[in-house]
């Protein structure tokens, strides 16, 4: 038992690094950011698997040792407990006055007999939930031995067995679980196949056949901002993603259902759960080359940089001629000029959206076989043609505007995706995107069941006392009967004396006697 307690404490200490640094299984982007922010420390931490704490060999070793230790603790105690349940209450001690809560009373001659008194005591104790056994002493005195509280040890065993169940469920469930992230722009769909995920972290026993087939389309993301409370002006108070589910049926058709996803209201679909993690704007950009041909046209997710959704994004135009084009863009949902001449956003909703672009030409480096992030632009082999370090300043556009690029290399258009809106209404001119976290964990229900059993077993072992009570009746000279009451607790039992007194009082009332302490 000491070993199990030590290993449980050691497991808790070993889990601490998992809360101090991001974990790949839950926050892969956070791990990448940690490497960028700590280029010297991150490799050292990675060498000891600090970013994969819960799947590391050293954490698994502690986990398995705790599991084995708990089994070694539970099995012998269960065997001993079963034997104790089958055994009879122990023999009545010869001198009850040495025990706790000792009480005596006397019945006058003709008031009752030893046999009647003990039969009455046995009846009271049985109705109080005690197991009882009658004894006859060497001097002819009669007694009843009673005990209760075996449920305390049962609760203790349930607690430890359920703890083993939690460990098993987490271990097996973690091997079969998976989690992935997907960014979806309004109007676009997602198919639940491995290649559709932006990032995916499977369990050890995962295979692609575990992915339930379905499609999920993002119809609209509605965001509500605080506009009445000046102390919280501009804070988001609600996110609601309206989605359409396409569920394949056995006859080859699809069942179509409408649903919503909120921050604290995930969507259950297939064998997984969809959580709404983040959102932002995805301006639709169209780039034409020098010949007027469309080289790029798509909505590009821009990453929010502050509470007012000033957003940063990268556009890579690989098919433009004669050179590839790269752009670093800043989107200001409600643009306002600073004294320096730069722009900032003072509200997160689309009131006065402005897109600012720094333009580069040259080799984007996408053809050298090295993976590149879609959210960063390597400008080492490129020339800045519009921006702070170029002769032409950064290009600024509003929805629906087209601007020619320097050097006659083409043009760029900031598309207005809601051209039919009233004049000056730009609230829906830029599509939004959401970041979904899709997870499946088959152990959730089992962990919940075992966790409830852990709590129930713990409460039972803490609040149900284990105690023994004896009542002895012996004849005295003159024809009277002397009654003795006493108890014994297994462990701390502050209510023992009160329980013995209550039994003595009820017994005496049944017999019509007066109790003496």
XYZ file of C-alpha atoms in Angstrom:
517
model
C 0.000 0.000 0.000
C 2.871 2.369 0.803
C 4.363 1.598 -2.602
C 1.073 2.404 -4.333
C 0.775 5.710 -2.477
C 4.367 6.619 -3.331
C 3.836 5.788 -7.008
C 0.587 7.767 -7.071
C 2.450 10.795 -5.702
C 5.271 10.212 -8.186
C 2.740 10.024 -11.054
C 1.263 13.363 -9.996
C 4.730 14.943 -9.907
C 5.618 13.429 -13.301
C 2.475 14.961 -14.810
C 3.533 18.496 -13.816
C 5.695 19.131 -16.938
C 2.621 18.412 -19.056
C 0.967 21.510 -17.625
C 4.045 23.724 -17.915
C 4.851 23.248 -21.601
C 2.469 22.590 -24.547
C 1.854 18.970 -25.508
C 1.896 17.704 -29.083
C -1.232 15.613 -28.554
C -3.365 18.613 -27.536
C -1.577 21.712 -28.844
C 0.789 20.948 -31.748
C 0.823 24.572 -32.882
C 1.812 25.614 -29.373
C 4.789 23.261 -29.538
C 5.936 24.818 -32.818
C 5.579 28.270 -31.282
C 7.565 27.162 -28.233
C 10.419 26.024 -30.520
C 10.365 29.423 -32.245
C 10.404 31.313 -28.943
C 12.963 29.068 -27.201
C 15.346 27.719 -29.863
C 17.942 26.589 -27.294
C 15.739 25.220 -24.512
C 13.133 23.473 -26.697
C 15.498 20.780 -28.133
C 16.677 19.942 -24.609
C 13.106 19.540 -23.382
C 12.245 17.529 -26.480
C 15.127 15.138 -25.777
C 13.456 14.164 -22.473
C 10.023 14.061 -24.157
C 8.677 17.034 -22.210
C 6.336 17.774 -25.144
C 5.022 14.176 -25.071
C 4.868 13.636 -21.324
C 1.869 11.312 -21.217
C 3.216 8.972 -23.901
C 6.862 9.025 -22.759
C 8.534 5.791 -21.561
C 9.319 7.213 -18.119
C 5.710 8.300 -17.513
C 4.430 4.965 -18.831
C 6.825 3.117 -16.497
C 5.431 4.922 -13.441
C 1.916 4.320 -14.753
C 2.484 0.571 -15.192
C 4.225 0.193 -11.823
C 1.288 1.917 -10.130
C -1.089 -0.390 -11.983
C 0.806 -3.519 -10.870
C 1.120 -2.208 -7.312
C -2.621 -1.541 -7.063
C -3.418 -5.046 -8.311
C -0.983 -6.486 -5.766
C -2.761 -4.466 -3.089
C -6.338 -5.270 -4.079
C -6.154 -9.044 -4.658
C -4.971 -10.156 -1.169
C -7.249 -7.634 0.536
C -10.222 -8.896 -1.475
C -9.497 -12.496 -0.483
C -9.179 -11.485 3.163
C -12.398 -9.456 2.968
C -14.371 -12.356 1.464
C -13.172 -14.607 4.271
C -14.162 -11.978 6.837
C -17.644 -11.719 5.335
C -18.097 -15.461 5.682
C -16.886 -15.558 9.280
C -19.092 -15.201 12.373
C -18.876 -12.328 14.869
C -16.148 -12.925 17.499
C -16.689 -14.323 20.956
C -17.835 -11.901 23.659
C -14.887 -10.662 25.784
C -14.883 -11.754 29.417
C -14.522 -8.223 30.840
C -16.639 -5.746 28.905
C -15.851 -2.947 31.381
C -12.458 -2.510 29.716
C -14.053 -1.533 26.395
C -15.400 1.772 25.126
C -18.882 3.020 25.996
C -19.343 0.485 28.798
C -22.858 0.732 30.293
C -24.672 -1.457 32.829
C -28.250 -1.852 33.999
C -30.089 -4.206 36.301
C -33.454 -5.835 35.998
C -35.201 -6.559 39.312
C -36.300 -10.023 40.194
C -39.226 -11.055 38.035
C -38.660 -8.197 35.592
C -37.103 -10.349 32.870
C -34.842 -13.326 32.320
C -31.366 -13.544 30.811
C -32.713 -15.429 27.827
C -35.465 -12.906 27.142
C -33.065 -9.987 27.523
C -30.557 -11.449 25.076
C -33.273 -12.362 22.552
C -34.561 -8.779 22.722
C -31.009 -7.420 22.268
C -30.440 -9.676 19.285
C -33.650 -8.445 17.681
C -32.670 -4.776 18.174
C -29.149 -5.314 16.807
C -30.339 -7.221 13.738
C -32.786 -4.449 12.889
C -29.908 -1.962 13.236
C -27.927 -3.757 10.533
C -25.607 -5.820 12.713
C -24.596 -9.410 12.156
C -25.278 -11.234 15.424
C -24.174 -14.379 17.207
C -25.241 -15.767 20.598
C -22.798 -17.115 23.188
C -23.089 -18.857 26.544
C -20.320 -18.090 29.043
C -18.540 -20.477 31.422
C -20.516 -19.031 34.348
C -23.824 -19.486 32.607
C -24.160 -15.878 31.440
C -25.651 -15.228 28.004
C -24.422 -12.682 25.465
C -24.917 -11.495 21.944
C -21.935 -10.472 19.798
C -22.705 -8.100 16.925
C -20.657 -6.385 14.255
C -21.299 -4.104 11.305
C -19.387 -1.856 8.895
C -17.973 -4.413 6.460
C -19.296 -2.073 3.772
C -16.430 0.237 4.758
C -13.857 -2.259 3.524
C -16.057 -3.026 0.516
C -15.994 0.677 -0.355
C -12.235 0.709 0.096
C -11.862 -2.191 -2.324
C -14.308 -0.590 -4.787
C -12.216 2.595 -4.624
C -8.959 0.809 -5.448
C -10.515 -1.482 -8.056
C -12.188 1.487 -9.773
C -8.845 3.292 -9.722
C -7.392 0.346 -11.628
C -10.347 0.651 -14.004
C -9.571 4.327 -14.572
C -5.934 3.499 -15.342
C -6.963 0.721 -17.732
C -9.561 2.888 -19.466
C -7.174 5.790 -19.910
C -4.399 3.503 -21.147
C -6.484 1.512 -23.631
C -8.654 4.479 -24.619
C -5.593 6.640 -25.225
C -4.224 4.004 -27.612
C -7.467 3.977 -29.616
C -8.144 7.729 -29.434
C -7.303 10.352 -32.019
C -7.427 14.107 -32.321
C -7.048 16.481 -35.211
C -7.470 20.122 -36.158
C -9.192 21.512 -39.215
C -9.647 25.102 -40.439
C -12.852 25.601 -42.441
C -13.860 28.804 -44.236
C -17.508 29.788 -44.537
C -19.057 27.977 -47.477
C -16.463 25.209 -47.494
C -16.735 21.580 -46.393
C -14.605 19.043 -44.591
C -14.566 15.279 -45.215
C -13.551 13.085 -42.305
C -10.558 11.440 -43.953
C -6.961 11.571 -42.805
C -5.703 13.816 -45.589
C -8.284 16.510 -44.803
C -6.840 17.381 -41.391
C -4.393 20.238 -40.892
C -2.747 18.243 -38.116
C -3.557 14.808 -36.732
C -2.363 12.946 -33.641
C -3.448 9.287 -33.474
C -3.159 6.822 -30.619
C -0.781 3.870 -30.853
C -3.498 1.428 -31.970
C -5.309 3.835 -34.315
C -5.980 2.922 -37.934
C -7.720 4.987 -40.613
C -10.701 2.641 -40.607
C -11.698 4.085 -37.228
C -12.663 7.384 -38.883
C -16.434 7.453 -39.295
C -17.272 8.728 -42.812
C -19.127 12.042 -42.903
C -18.909 15.557 -44.324
C -19.241 18.787 -42.405
C -19.974 22.115 -44.079
C -19.567 25.511 -42.392
C -22.559 27.594 -43.428
C -22.003 30.642 -41.253
C -20.145 31.909 -38.194
C -22.164 34.431 -36.223
C -20.264 36.509 -33.671
C -21.908 38.841 -31.178
C -19.894 41.659 -29.605
C -20.632 43.724 -26.511
C -21.755 47.192 -27.553
C -23.671 48.447 -24.502
C -21.258 48.038 -21.592
C -18.507 50.607 -22.175
C -16.150 48.782 -19.785
C -16.357 45.673 -21.958
C -17.006 47.327 -25.316
C -15.955 45.150 -28.238
C -15.568 41.937 -26.250
C -17.048 38.869 -27.969
C -19.966 37.416 -26.018
C -21.078 34.618 -28.330
C -19.759 32.490 -31.191
C -22.190 30.294 -33.122
C -21.011 28.174 -36.027
C -23.933 26.953 -38.163
C -22.995 23.702 -39.881
C -24.558 21.110 -42.148
C -23.847 17.430 -41.524
C -23.833 14.948 -44.399
C -24.114 11.419 -42.999
C -23.796 8.421 -45.373
C -26.605 5.859 -45.139
C -26.501 2.095 -45.846
C -28.520 2.573 -49.058
C -25.865 4.911 -50.477
C -27.735 8.154 -49.817
C -26.775 10.951 -47.439
C -28.805 12.183 -44.489
C -28.509 15.965 -44.254
C -28.905 17.669 -40.874
C -28.464 21.241 -39.661
C -26.686 21.876 -36.372
C -24.609 24.423 -34.467
C -21.297 24.431 -32.624
C -20.481 26.817 -29.801
C -17.443 27.272 -27.580
C -19.070 25.356 -24.716
C -21.449 23.362 -26.869
C -19.495 20.824 -28.934
C -21.031 18.776 -31.713
C -21.165 14.968 -31.531
C -20.864 13.390 -34.952
C -19.843 9.881 -35.920
C -17.597 8.497 -33.193
C -16.029 11.895 -32.482
C -16.757 15.286 -30.988
C -16.193 18.621 -32.737
C -15.039 21.550 -30.588
C -14.919 25.197 -31.672
C -11.423 26.408 -30.798
C -10.841 29.640 -32.672
C -11.966 31.843 -35.502
C -10.843 34.733 -37.668
C -11.168 36.324 -41.074
C -10.264 34.760 -44.418
C -10.210 37.548 -47.040
C -10.716 36.370 -50.608
C -7.812 37.522 -52.772
C -7.562 37.368 -56.559
C -4.181 37.901 -58.229
C -3.750 38.298 -61.999
C -0.417 38.145 -63.770
C 0.934 40.669 -66.282
C -1.144 39.107 -69.071
C -4.378 39.447 -67.098
C -4.683 35.719 -66.399
C -5.931 34.665 -62.966
C -2.928 33.184 -61.174
C -4.527 32.903 -57.747
C -8.055 33.260 -56.361
C -8.953 31.936 -52.938
C -9.985 32.844 -49.409
C -6.901 32.873 -47.174
C -7.156 32.432 -43.378
C -5.465 35.316 -41.550
C -4.333 34.672 -37.986
C -5.638 37.126 -35.336
C -2.905 39.113 -33.605
C -4.924 40.996 -30.971
C -8.367 41.272 -29.381
C -9.571 43.553 -32.197
C -8.704 40.857 -34.756
C -5.885 42.688 -36.497
C -4.882 39.672 -38.565
C -1.766 38.475 -40.342
C -1.771 36.280 -43.429
C 0.433 35.104 -46.282
C -0.509 34.737 -49.955
C 1.730 32.597 -52.175
C 1.135 32.898 -55.918
C 3.106 30.034 -57.442
C 1.631 30.176 -60.964
C 2.254 33.826 -61.814
C 4.503 34.759 -64.740
C 7.233 35.729 -65.216
C 8.005 35.431 -61.470
C 6.338 33.952 -58.433
C 4.683 36.453 -56.106
C 4.498 36.393 -52.324
C 2.493 38.762 -50.134
C 2.400 39.448 -46.409
C -0.968 40.924 -45.533
C -2.501 42.689 -42.553
C -6.276 42.863 -42.267
C -7.805 45.614 -40.126
C -11.543 44.857 -39.567
C -12.215 48.402 -38.389
C -9.245 50.391 -39.628
C -8.199 53.571 -37.857
C -5.008 55.596 -38.509
C -2.401 56.175 -35.813
C -0.376 59.378 -35.424
C 2.558 57.621 -37.105
C 0.470 57.012 -40.205
C 0.217 53.261 -39.583
C -3.119 51.517 -39.302
C -4.697 49.720 -36.367
C -8.069 48.100 -35.706
C -10.204 49.473 -32.886
C -13.088 46.985 -33.200
C -13.224 43.298 -34.112
C -16.257 43.432 -36.402
C -16.225 44.500 -40.054
C -17.050 48.205 -40.027
C -14.207 49.674 -42.081
C -12.123 46.715 -43.340
C -8.775 47.517 -44.938
C -6.219 45.069 -46.309
C -2.547 46.108 -46.367
C -0.121 44.058 -48.480
C 3.669 43.885 -48.696
C 4.549 42.364 -52.078
C 7.601 40.274 -52.985
C 8.707 38.645 -56.243
C 11.162 35.804 -56.778
C 11.456 32.175 -55.671
C 8.917 31.129 -53.038
C 10.938 27.987 -52.293
C 7.943 25.684 -52.653
C 9.553 23.510 -55.311
C 12.625 22.387 -53.347
C 10.830 19.552 -51.511
C 11.121 21.155 -48.067
C 7.791 21.563 -46.206
C 6.822 25.218 -45.711
C 4.278 26.736 -43.379
C 1.326 28.397 -45.101
C 1.429 31.100 -42.416
C 5.002 32.276 -43.073
C 6.904 33.616 -46.088
C 10.634 33.090 -46.591
C 11.838 36.253 -48.347
C 15.557 35.357 -48.514
C 15.388 34.705 -52.267
C 12.781 37.366 -53.021
C 12.721 41.083 -53.785
C 10.360 43.456 -52.032
C 8.504 45.520 -54.632
C 5.882 47.099 -52.382
C 6.339 47.765 -48.699
C 8.461 49.582 -46.141
C 11.774 48.730 -47.857
C 10.628 49.295 -51.422
C 10.106 52.384 -53.586
C 6.376 51.652 -53.640
C 4.548 51.750 -50.287
C 2.411 48.897 -49.031
C -0.748 48.364 -51.057
C -3.982 49.163 -49.231
C -7.339 47.878 -50.446
C -10.956 47.885 -49.330
C -13.426 45.123 -50.271
C -14.165 45.160 -53.997
C -11.063 47.210 -54.905
C -8.379 46.244 -57.450
C -4.848 47.702 -57.500
C -2.088 47.194 -60.096
C 1.130 45.671 -58.792
C 4.429 47.557 -59.321
C 6.458 46.772 -62.437
C 3.439 45.658 -64.460
C 3.642 42.198 -62.902
C -0.131 42.018 -62.502
C -2.911 43.152 -60.201
C -4.492 42.186 -56.884
C -8.183 42.337 -55.934
C -9.667 42.298 -52.441
C -12.952 40.544 -53.267
C -16.220 41.587 -51.669
C -18.076 38.309 -51.098
C -21.328 40.172 -50.366
C -21.642 42.552 -53.335
C -25.419 42.739 -53.022
C -25.341 44.416 -49.616
C -26.551 47.960 -49.108
C -24.107 50.727 -49.946
C -21.575 51.122 -47.148
C -22.561 47.830 -45.475
C -19.367 45.757 -45.322
C -20.334 43.562 -42.363
C -20.345 40.411 -44.532
C -17.785 41.449 -47.120
C -15.021 39.205 -45.726
C -15.663 35.516 -44.996
C -14.757 34.078 -41.632
C -13.034 30.830 -40.776
C -13.273 28.555 -37.753
C -10.722 26.221 -36.239
C -12.311 22.908 -35.248
C -10.720 20.401 -32.912
C -12.101 16.927 -33.682
C -11.512 14.248 -31.067
C -12.550 10.678 -30.442
C -11.924 8.915 -27.141
C -13.747 5.583 -26.657
C -12.736 5.489 -22.989
C -14.745 8.556 -21.903
C -17.809 6.636 -20.724
C -15.725 4.017 -18.906
C -13.598 6.676 -17.240
C -16.792 8.407 -16.065
C -18.240 5.152 -14.679
C -15.045 4.258 -12.844
C -14.631 7.830 -11.587
C -18.126 7.673 -10.075
C -17.231 4.334 -8.467
C -14.007 5.852 -7.121
C -15.992 8.650 -5.498
C -18.679 6.296 -4.173
C -16.081 3.894 -2.755
C -14.161 6.731 -1.149
C -17.255 8.204 0.494
C -18.285 4.765 1.746
C -14.863 4.019 3.229
C -14.741 7.425 4.928
C -18.214 7.678 6.452
C -19.271 4.119 7.304
C -17.721 3.032 10.633
C -16.548 -0.499 11.348
C -17.612 -1.446 14.894
C -18.464 -4.329 17.197
C -21.038 -4.263 19.994
C -21.707 -6.749 22.800
C -24.637 -7.176 25.163
C -24.230 -9.577 28.117
C -26.891 -10.772 30.556
C -25.981 -12.560 33.806
C -28.099 -13.645 36.733
C -27.462 -12.016 40.107
C -28.346 -13.063 43.615
C -31.921 -12.394 44.540
C -33.244 -13.280 41.083
C -32.295 -10.133 39.183
C -30.477 -9.821 35.834
C -27.368 -7.711 35.245
C -27.035 -6.276 31.712
C -23.732 -5.017 30.272
C -23.187 -3.095 27.041
C -19.854 -2.235 25.340
C -18.365 -1.582 21.925
C -15.103 -1.668 20.011
C -14.170 0.300 16.892
C -11.835 -0.624 14.054
C -10.032 2.680 13.699
C -11.356 6.081 14.673
C -15.073 6.088 15.496
C -16.169 9.179 17.460
C -19.782 7.970 17.369
C -19.141 4.631 19.068
C -20.077 5.629 22.622
C -23.245 7.310 21.380
C -24.145 4.184 19.378
C -23.648 1.930 22.411
C -25.703 4.288 24.543
C -28.483 4.318 21.979
C -28.585 0.503 21.867
C -28.628 0.337 25.683
C -31.429 2.882 25.884
C -33.598 1.126 23.295
C -32.961 -2.223 24.940
C -33.822 -0.934 28.387
C -36.988 0.704 27.099
C -38.091 -2.598 25.591
C -37.411 -4.286 28.914
C -38.727 -1.409 31.058
C -35.395 -0.858 32.858
C -33.279 2.071 34.054
C -29.792 2.468 32.590
C -26.738 3.084 34.811
C -23.411 4.248 33.382
